[in-house]
Coordinates of C-alpha atoms in Angstrom, one line a residue:
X1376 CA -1.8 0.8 22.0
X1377 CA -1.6 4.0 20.1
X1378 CA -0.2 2.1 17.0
X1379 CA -4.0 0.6 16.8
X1380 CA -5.7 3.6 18.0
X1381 CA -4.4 5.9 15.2
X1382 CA -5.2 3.3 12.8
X1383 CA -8.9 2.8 14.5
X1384 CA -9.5 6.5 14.4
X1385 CA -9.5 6.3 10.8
X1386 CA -11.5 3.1 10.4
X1387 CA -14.2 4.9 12.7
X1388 CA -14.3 8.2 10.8
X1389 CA -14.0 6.5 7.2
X1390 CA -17.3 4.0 8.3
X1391 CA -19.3 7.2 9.7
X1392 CA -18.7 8.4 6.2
X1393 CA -19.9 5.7 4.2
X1394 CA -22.9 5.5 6.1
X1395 CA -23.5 9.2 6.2
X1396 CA -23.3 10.9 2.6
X1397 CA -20.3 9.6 1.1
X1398 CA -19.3 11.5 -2.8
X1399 CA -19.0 7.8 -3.8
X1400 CA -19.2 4.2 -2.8
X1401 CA -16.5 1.6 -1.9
X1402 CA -16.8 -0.1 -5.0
X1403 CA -16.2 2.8 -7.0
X1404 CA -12.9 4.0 -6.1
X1405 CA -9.3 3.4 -8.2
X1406 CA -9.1 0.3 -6.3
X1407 CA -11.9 -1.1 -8.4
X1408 CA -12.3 0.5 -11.5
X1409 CA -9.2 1.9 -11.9
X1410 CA -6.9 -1.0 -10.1
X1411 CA -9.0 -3.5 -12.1
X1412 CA -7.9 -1.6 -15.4
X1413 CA -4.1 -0.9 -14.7
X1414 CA -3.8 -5.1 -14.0
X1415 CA -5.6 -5.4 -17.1
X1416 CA -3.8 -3.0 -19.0
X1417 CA -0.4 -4.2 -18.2
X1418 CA -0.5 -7.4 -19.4
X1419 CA -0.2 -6.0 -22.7
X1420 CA 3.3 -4.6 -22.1
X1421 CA 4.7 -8.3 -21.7
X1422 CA 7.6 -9.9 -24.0
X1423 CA 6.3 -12.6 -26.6
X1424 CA 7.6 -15.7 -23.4
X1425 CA 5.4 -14.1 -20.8
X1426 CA 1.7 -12.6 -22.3
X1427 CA 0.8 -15.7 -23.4
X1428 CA -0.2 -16.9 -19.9
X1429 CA -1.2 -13.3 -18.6
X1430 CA -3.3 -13.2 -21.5
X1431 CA -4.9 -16.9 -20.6
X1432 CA -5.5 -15.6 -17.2
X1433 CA -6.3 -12.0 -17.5
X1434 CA -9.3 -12.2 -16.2
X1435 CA -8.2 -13.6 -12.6
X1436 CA -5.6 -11.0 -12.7
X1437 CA -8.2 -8.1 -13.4
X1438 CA -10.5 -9.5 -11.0
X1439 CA -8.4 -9.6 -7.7
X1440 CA -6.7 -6.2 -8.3
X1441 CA -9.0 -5.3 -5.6
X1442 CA -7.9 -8.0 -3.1
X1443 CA -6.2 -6.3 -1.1
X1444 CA -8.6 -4.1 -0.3
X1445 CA -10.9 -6.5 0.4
X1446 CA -8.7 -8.1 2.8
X1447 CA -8.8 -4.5 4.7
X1448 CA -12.2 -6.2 6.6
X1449 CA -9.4 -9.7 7.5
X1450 CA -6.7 -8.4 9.1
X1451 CA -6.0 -5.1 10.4
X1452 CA -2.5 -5.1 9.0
X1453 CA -3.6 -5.2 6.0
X1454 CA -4.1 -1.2 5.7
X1455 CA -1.2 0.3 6.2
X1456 CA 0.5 -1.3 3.0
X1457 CA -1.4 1.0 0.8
X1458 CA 0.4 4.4 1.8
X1459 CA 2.9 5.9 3.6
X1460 CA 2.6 9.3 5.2
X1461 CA 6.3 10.2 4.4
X1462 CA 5.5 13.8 4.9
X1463 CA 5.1 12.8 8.7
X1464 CA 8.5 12.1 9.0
X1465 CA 10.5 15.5 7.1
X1466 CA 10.6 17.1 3.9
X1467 CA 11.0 16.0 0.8
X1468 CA 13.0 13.7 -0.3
X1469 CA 12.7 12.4 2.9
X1470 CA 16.7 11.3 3.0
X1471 CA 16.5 10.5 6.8
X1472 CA 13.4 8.1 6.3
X1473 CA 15.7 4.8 5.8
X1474 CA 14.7 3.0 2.5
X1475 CA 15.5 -0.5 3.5
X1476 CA 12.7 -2.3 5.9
X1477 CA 15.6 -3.8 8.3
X1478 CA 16.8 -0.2 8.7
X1479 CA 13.6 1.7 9.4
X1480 CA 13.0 -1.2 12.2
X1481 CA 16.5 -0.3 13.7
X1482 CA 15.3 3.4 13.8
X1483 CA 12.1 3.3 14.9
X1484 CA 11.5 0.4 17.5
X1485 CA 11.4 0.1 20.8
X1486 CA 12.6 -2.9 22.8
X1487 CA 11.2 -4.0 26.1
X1488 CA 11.4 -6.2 29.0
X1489 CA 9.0 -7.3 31.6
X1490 CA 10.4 -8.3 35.0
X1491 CA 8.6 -11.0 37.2
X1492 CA 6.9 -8.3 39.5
X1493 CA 5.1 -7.2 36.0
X1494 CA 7.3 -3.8 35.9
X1495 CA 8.4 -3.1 32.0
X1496 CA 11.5 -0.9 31.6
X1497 CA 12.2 0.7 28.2
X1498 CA 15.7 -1.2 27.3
X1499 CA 16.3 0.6 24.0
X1500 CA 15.2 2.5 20.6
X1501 CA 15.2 5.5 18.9
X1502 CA 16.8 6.9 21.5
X1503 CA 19.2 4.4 22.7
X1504 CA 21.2 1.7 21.1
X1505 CA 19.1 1.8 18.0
X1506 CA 20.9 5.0 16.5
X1507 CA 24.2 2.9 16.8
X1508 CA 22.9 0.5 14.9
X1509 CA 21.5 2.5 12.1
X1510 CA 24.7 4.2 11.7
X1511 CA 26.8 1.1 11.1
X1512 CA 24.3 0.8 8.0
X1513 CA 25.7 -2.6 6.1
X1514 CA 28.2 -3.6 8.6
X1515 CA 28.0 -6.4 11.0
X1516 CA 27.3 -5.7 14.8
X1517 CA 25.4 -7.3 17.6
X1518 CA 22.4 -4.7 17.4
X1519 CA 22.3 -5.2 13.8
X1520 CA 22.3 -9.0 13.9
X1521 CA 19.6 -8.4 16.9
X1522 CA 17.3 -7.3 14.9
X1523 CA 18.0 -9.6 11.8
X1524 CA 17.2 -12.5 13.0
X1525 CA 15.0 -11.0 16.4
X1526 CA 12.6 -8.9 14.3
X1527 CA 12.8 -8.8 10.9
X1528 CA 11.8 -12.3 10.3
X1529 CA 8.2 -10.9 12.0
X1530 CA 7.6 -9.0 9.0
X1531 CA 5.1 -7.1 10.7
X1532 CA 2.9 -7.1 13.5
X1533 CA 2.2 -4.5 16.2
X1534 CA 4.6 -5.9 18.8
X1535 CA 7.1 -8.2 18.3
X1536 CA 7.9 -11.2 21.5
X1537 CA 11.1 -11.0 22.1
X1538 CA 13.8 -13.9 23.9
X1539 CA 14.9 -12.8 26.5
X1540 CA 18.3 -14.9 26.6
X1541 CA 18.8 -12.9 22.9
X1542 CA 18.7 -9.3 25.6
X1543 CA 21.3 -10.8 27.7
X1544 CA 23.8 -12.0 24.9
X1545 CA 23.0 -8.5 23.3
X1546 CA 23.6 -5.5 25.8
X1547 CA 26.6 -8.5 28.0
X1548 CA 24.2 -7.8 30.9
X1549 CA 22.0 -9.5 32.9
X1550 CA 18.2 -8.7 32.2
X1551 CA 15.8 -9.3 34.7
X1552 CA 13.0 -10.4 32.3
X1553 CA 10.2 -13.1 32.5
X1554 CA 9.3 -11.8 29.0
X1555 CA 10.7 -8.7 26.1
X1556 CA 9.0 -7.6 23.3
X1557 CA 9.6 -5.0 20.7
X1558 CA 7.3 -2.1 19.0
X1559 CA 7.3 -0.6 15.8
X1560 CA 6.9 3.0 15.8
X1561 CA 7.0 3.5 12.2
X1562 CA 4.3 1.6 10.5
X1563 CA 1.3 3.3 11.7
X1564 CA 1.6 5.7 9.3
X1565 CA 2.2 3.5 6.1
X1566 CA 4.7 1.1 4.7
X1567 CA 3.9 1.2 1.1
X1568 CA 7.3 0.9 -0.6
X1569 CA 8.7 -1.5 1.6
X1570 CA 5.9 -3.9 1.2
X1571 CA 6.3 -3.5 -2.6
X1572 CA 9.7 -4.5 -2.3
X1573 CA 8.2 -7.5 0.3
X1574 CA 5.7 -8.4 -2.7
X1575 CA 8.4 -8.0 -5.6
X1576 CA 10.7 -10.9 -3.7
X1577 CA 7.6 -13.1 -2.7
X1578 CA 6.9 -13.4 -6.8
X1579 CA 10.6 -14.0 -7.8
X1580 CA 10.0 -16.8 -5.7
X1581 CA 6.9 -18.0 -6.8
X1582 CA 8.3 -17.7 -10.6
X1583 CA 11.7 -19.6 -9.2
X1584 CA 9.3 -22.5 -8.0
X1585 CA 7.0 -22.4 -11.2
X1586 CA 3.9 -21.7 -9.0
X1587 CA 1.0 -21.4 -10.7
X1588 CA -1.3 -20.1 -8.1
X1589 CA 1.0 -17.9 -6.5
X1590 CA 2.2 -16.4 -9.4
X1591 CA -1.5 -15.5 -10.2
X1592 CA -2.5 -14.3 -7.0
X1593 CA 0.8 -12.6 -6.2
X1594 CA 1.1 -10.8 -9.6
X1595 CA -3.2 -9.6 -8.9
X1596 CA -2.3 -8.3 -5.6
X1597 CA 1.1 -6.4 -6.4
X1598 CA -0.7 -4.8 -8.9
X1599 CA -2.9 -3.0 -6.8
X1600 CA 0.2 -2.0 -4.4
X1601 CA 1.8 -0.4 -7.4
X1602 CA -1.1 1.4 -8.6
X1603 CA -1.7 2.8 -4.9
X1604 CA 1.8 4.4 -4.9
X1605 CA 1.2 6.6 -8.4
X1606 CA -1.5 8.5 -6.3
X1607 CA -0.3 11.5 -4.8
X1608 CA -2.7 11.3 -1.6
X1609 CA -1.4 7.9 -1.0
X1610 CA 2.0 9.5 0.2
X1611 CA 1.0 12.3 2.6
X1612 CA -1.1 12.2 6.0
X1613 CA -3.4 14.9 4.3
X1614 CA -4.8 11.6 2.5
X1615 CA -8.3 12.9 2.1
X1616 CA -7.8 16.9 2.6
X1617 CA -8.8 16.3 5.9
X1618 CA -5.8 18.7 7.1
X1619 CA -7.1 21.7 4.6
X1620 CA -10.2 21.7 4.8
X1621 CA -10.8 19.4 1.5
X1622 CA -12.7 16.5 2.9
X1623 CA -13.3 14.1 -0.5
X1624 CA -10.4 15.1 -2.7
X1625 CA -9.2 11.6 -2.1
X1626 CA -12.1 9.9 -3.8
X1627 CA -12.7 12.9 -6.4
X1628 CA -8.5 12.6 -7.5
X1629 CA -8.6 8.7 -7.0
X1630 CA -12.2 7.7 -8.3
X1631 CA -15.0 10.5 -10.0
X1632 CA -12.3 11.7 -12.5
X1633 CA -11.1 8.7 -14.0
X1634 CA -15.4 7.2 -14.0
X1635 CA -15.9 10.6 -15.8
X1636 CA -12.9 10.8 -18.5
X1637 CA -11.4 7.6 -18.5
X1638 CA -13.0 5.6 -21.3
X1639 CA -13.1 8.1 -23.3
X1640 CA -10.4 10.2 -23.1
X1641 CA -7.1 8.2 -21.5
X1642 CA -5.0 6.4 -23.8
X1643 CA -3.7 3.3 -21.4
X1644 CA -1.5 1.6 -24.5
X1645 CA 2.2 2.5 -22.9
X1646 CA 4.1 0.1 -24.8
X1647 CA 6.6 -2.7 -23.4
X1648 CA 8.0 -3.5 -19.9
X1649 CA 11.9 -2.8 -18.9
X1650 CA 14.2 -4.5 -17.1
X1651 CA 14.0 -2.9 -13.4
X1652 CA 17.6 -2.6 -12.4
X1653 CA 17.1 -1.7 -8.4
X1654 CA 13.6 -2.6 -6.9
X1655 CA 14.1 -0.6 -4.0
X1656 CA 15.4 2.3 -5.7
X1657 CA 12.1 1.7 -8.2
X1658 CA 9.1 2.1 -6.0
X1659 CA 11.0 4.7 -4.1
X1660 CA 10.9 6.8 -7.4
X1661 CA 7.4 6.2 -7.5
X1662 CA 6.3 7.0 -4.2
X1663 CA 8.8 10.6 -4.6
X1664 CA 6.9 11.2 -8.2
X1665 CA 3.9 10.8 -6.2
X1666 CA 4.3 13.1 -3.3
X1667 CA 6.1 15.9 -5.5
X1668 CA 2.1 15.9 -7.1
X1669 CA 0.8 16.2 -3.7
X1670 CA 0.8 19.9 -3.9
X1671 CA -0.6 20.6 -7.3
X1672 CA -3.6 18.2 -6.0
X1673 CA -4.4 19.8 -3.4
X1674 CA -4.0 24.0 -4.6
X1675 CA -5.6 23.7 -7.4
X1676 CA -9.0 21.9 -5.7
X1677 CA -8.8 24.4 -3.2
X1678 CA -8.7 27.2 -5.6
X1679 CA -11.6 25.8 -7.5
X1680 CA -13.6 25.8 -4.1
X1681 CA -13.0 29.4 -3.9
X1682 CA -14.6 30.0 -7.6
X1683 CA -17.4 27.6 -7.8
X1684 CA -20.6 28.5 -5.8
X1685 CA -21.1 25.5 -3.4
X1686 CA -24.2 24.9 -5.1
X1687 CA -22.2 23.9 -8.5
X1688 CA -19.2 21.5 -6.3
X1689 CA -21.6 18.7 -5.3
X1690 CA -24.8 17.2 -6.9
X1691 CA -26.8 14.2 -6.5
X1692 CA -27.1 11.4 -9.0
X1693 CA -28.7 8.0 -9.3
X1694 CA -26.4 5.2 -9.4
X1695 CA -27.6 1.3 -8.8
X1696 CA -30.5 2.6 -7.2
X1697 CA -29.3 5.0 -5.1
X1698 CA -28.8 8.4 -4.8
X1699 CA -25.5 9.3 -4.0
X1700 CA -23.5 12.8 -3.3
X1701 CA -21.1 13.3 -5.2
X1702 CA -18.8 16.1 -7.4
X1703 CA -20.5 18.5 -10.2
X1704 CA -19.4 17.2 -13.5
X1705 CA -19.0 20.8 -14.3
X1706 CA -16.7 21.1 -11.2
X1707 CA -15.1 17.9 -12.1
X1708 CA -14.5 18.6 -15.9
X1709 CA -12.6 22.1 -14.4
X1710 CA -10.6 20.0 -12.0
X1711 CA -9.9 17.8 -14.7
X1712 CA -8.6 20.5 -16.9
X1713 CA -6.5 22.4 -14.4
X1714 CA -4.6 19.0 -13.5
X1715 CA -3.7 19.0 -17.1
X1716 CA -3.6 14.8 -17.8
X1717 CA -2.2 14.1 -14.1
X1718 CA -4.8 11.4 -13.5
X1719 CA -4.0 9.9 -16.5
X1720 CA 0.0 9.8 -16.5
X1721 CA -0.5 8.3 -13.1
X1722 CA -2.5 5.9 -14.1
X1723 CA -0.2 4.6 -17.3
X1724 CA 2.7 5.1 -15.2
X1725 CA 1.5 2.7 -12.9
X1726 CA 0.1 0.2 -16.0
X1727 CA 3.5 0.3 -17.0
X1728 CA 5.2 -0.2 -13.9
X1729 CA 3.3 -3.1 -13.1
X1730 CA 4.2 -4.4 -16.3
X1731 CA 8.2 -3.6 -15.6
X1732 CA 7.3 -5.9 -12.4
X1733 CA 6.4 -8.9 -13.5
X1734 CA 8.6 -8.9 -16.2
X1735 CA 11.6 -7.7 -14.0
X1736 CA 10.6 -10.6 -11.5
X1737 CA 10.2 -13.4 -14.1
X1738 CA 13.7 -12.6 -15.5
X1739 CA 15.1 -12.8 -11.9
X1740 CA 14.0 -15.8 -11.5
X1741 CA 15.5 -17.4 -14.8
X1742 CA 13.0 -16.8 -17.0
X1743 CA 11.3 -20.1 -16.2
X1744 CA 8.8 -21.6 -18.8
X1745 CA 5.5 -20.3 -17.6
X1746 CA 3.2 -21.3 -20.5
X1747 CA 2.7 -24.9 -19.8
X1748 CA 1.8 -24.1 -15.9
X1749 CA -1.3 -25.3 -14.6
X1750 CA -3.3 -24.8 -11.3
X1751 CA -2.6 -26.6 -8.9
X1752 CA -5.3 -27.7 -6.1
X1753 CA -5.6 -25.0 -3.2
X1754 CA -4.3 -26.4 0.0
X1755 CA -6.6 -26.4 2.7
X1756 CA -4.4 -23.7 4.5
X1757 CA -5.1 -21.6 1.8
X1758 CA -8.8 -22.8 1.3
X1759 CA -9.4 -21.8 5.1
X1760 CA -7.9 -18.5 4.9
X1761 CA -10.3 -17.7 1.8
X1762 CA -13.1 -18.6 4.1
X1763 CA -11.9 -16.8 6.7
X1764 CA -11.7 -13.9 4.9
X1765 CA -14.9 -14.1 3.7
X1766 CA -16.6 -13.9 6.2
X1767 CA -14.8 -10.9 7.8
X1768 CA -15.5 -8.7 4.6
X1769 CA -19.4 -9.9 4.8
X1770 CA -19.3 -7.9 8.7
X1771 CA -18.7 -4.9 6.8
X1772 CA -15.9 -3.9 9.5
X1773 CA -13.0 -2.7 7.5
X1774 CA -9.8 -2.6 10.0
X1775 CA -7.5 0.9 9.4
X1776 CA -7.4 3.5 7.5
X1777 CA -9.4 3.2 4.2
X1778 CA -7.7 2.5 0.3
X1779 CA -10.2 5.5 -1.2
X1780 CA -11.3 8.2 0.9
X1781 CA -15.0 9.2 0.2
X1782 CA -16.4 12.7 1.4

């Protein structure tokens, strides 16, 4: 379906890159380095009741920041929860793009049914019943409740098996259907915010139930969601200058400048967590900061392409052995200027954002003593899943479109 063949396009053109003269490697993009030091980082914005057992555990937290990433080669749902191309759908700030998951399904998918000759006839969407739905936004009507308990619950595949008796009740007409299903035509092109919302509620949870593994894991892996949505080329379908003629800014943004400056020069001490009074409304800020960046990333590179002989943009260096292609440090050190501290007040935004997270989610949950939690034996659900996962990531196959961008 084209959902999968968008997604695939990507996966193609990002592995042809890798092989062929990427600026960087896999391992050295934000989702390592710089993922692994904003989960690090924000442990030290927690109140006196919760750093304690961050602090104990910091470094499984710092460590599977890059989870999620790594599940990329598991699943091939797993890539679209790092961005959102919200520029696909309008102008900034994006006001007909819904901000609530059960609303941008209402919008955006279409509902099937196959009859028992094999025919499939396009019942409703976009086009149809759905826009009747959406505009009843927080009242209670058939198509609304359709989709509530029909689709959301599915949170998310690429087609959604539908009952068929649930058609009938809902348009009070007969279907003719041996089977219905439903299609998403929203999340090929990114569902970051909603899944940090979808994150945020799975760890209340895990805090309500004094989880001890799921707090860990769940509080690693949101991390490197949040982190993804302070970076400007996270937000936009121009994710890699691909559109412009800048193939590589993603990874030279995302990865070469904060390796360069970083260590040295970035100050990631941001003080204490807040209270986050809307999750929603929170990531949406972020992912609206983000994109309102986009264009400042993107001129100003360009306009340093135009200056620097081509000679002086890319180099070679030797890195673990290899020699790699990747961005001057001259070049670099002039983006670096231009952008005036952008990588860095993303990159302490998002430490202490992450921090306002778990923090926000603990206190939701009724503050629960967390101190005295211990591990508790991984079920052999979980166990298989690890394995599973393991092995797809030692194919090498990443599914969908990449977290870093490489030239």
């Amino acid at each position: 379906m084209q959902i999968l063949n968008n997604i695939l396009l990507r996966c193609i053109l990002l592995a042809l890159i890798f092989l062929f003269g990427g600026s960087t490697t896999y391992e050295d993009a934000w989702g390592f380095f710089g993922h692994r030091r904003i989960n690090r980082m924000a442990v030290f914005t927690l109140p006196t009741d919760m750093i304690g057992f961050y602090k104990r555990n910091i470094e499984f937290i710092t460590e599977h920041a890059v989870d999620p990433d790594k599940r990329r080669y598991a699943t091939r749902h797993e890539a679209v929860r790092h961005y959102i191309d919200i520029d696909h759908w309008g102008e900034y700030p994006f006001e007909e793009v819904p901000r609530k998951w059960m609303d941008v399904l209402m919008k955006y998918t279409d509902v099937y049914s196959i009859d028992f000759k094999g025919d499939t006839t396009h019942l409703f969407g976009k086009d149809k019943f759905a826009r009747v739905a959406f505009s009843l936004d927080g009242s209670s009507n058939p198509y609304r409740d359709f989709f509530y308990y029909n689709v959301l619950p599915e949170y998310y595949e690429d087609e959604w098996n539908i009952a068929c008796d649930s058609l009938n009740e809902l348009l009070a007409i007969p279907v003719v259907c041996q089977k219905a299903f439903a299609v998403d035509r929203f999340s090929e092109y990114g569902i970051l915010p909603y899944n940090l919302v979808h994150y945020y509620r799975k760890l209340v949870k895990a805090f309500e139930e004094k989880n001890f593994n799921r707090i860990l894991r769940l509080s690693a892996e949101i991390g490197h969601y949040v982190g993804d949505a302070h970076v400007p080329l996270h937000t936009t379908e121009n994710y890699n200058g691909q559109l412009t003629n800048q193939v590589g800014i993603h990874a030279f943004w995302e990865s070469r400048l904060p390796e360069l400056y970083a260590d040295e020069n970035y100050d990631f001490f941001v003080g204490k967590s807040d209270i986050i009074e809307d999750p929603n409304e929170f990531f949406w800020n972020i992912v609206l900061e983000s994109h309102q960046l986009l264009d400042s990333v993107l001129l100003i590179e360009q306009d340093l392409r135009e200056q620097f002989p081509e000679d002086q943009q890319m180099c070679y260096e030797e890195r673990l052995g290899r020699t790699i292609r990747t961005q001057c440090e001259v070049f670099a050190k002039a983006y670096h200027e231009r952008l005036s501290g952008m990588v860095e007040r993303r990159m302490t935004a998002a430490i202490h954002a992450l921090g306002c997270v778990w923090y926000s989610a603990w206190v939701e949950a009724g503050q629960p003593d967390i101190n005295r939690l211990q591990p508790a034996e991984m079920s052999r659900r979980e166990r298989k899943r690890l394995e599973i996962e393991a092995k797809e990531i030692q194919k090498g196959e990443p599914k969908g479109r990449a977290h870093s961008e490489s030239q």
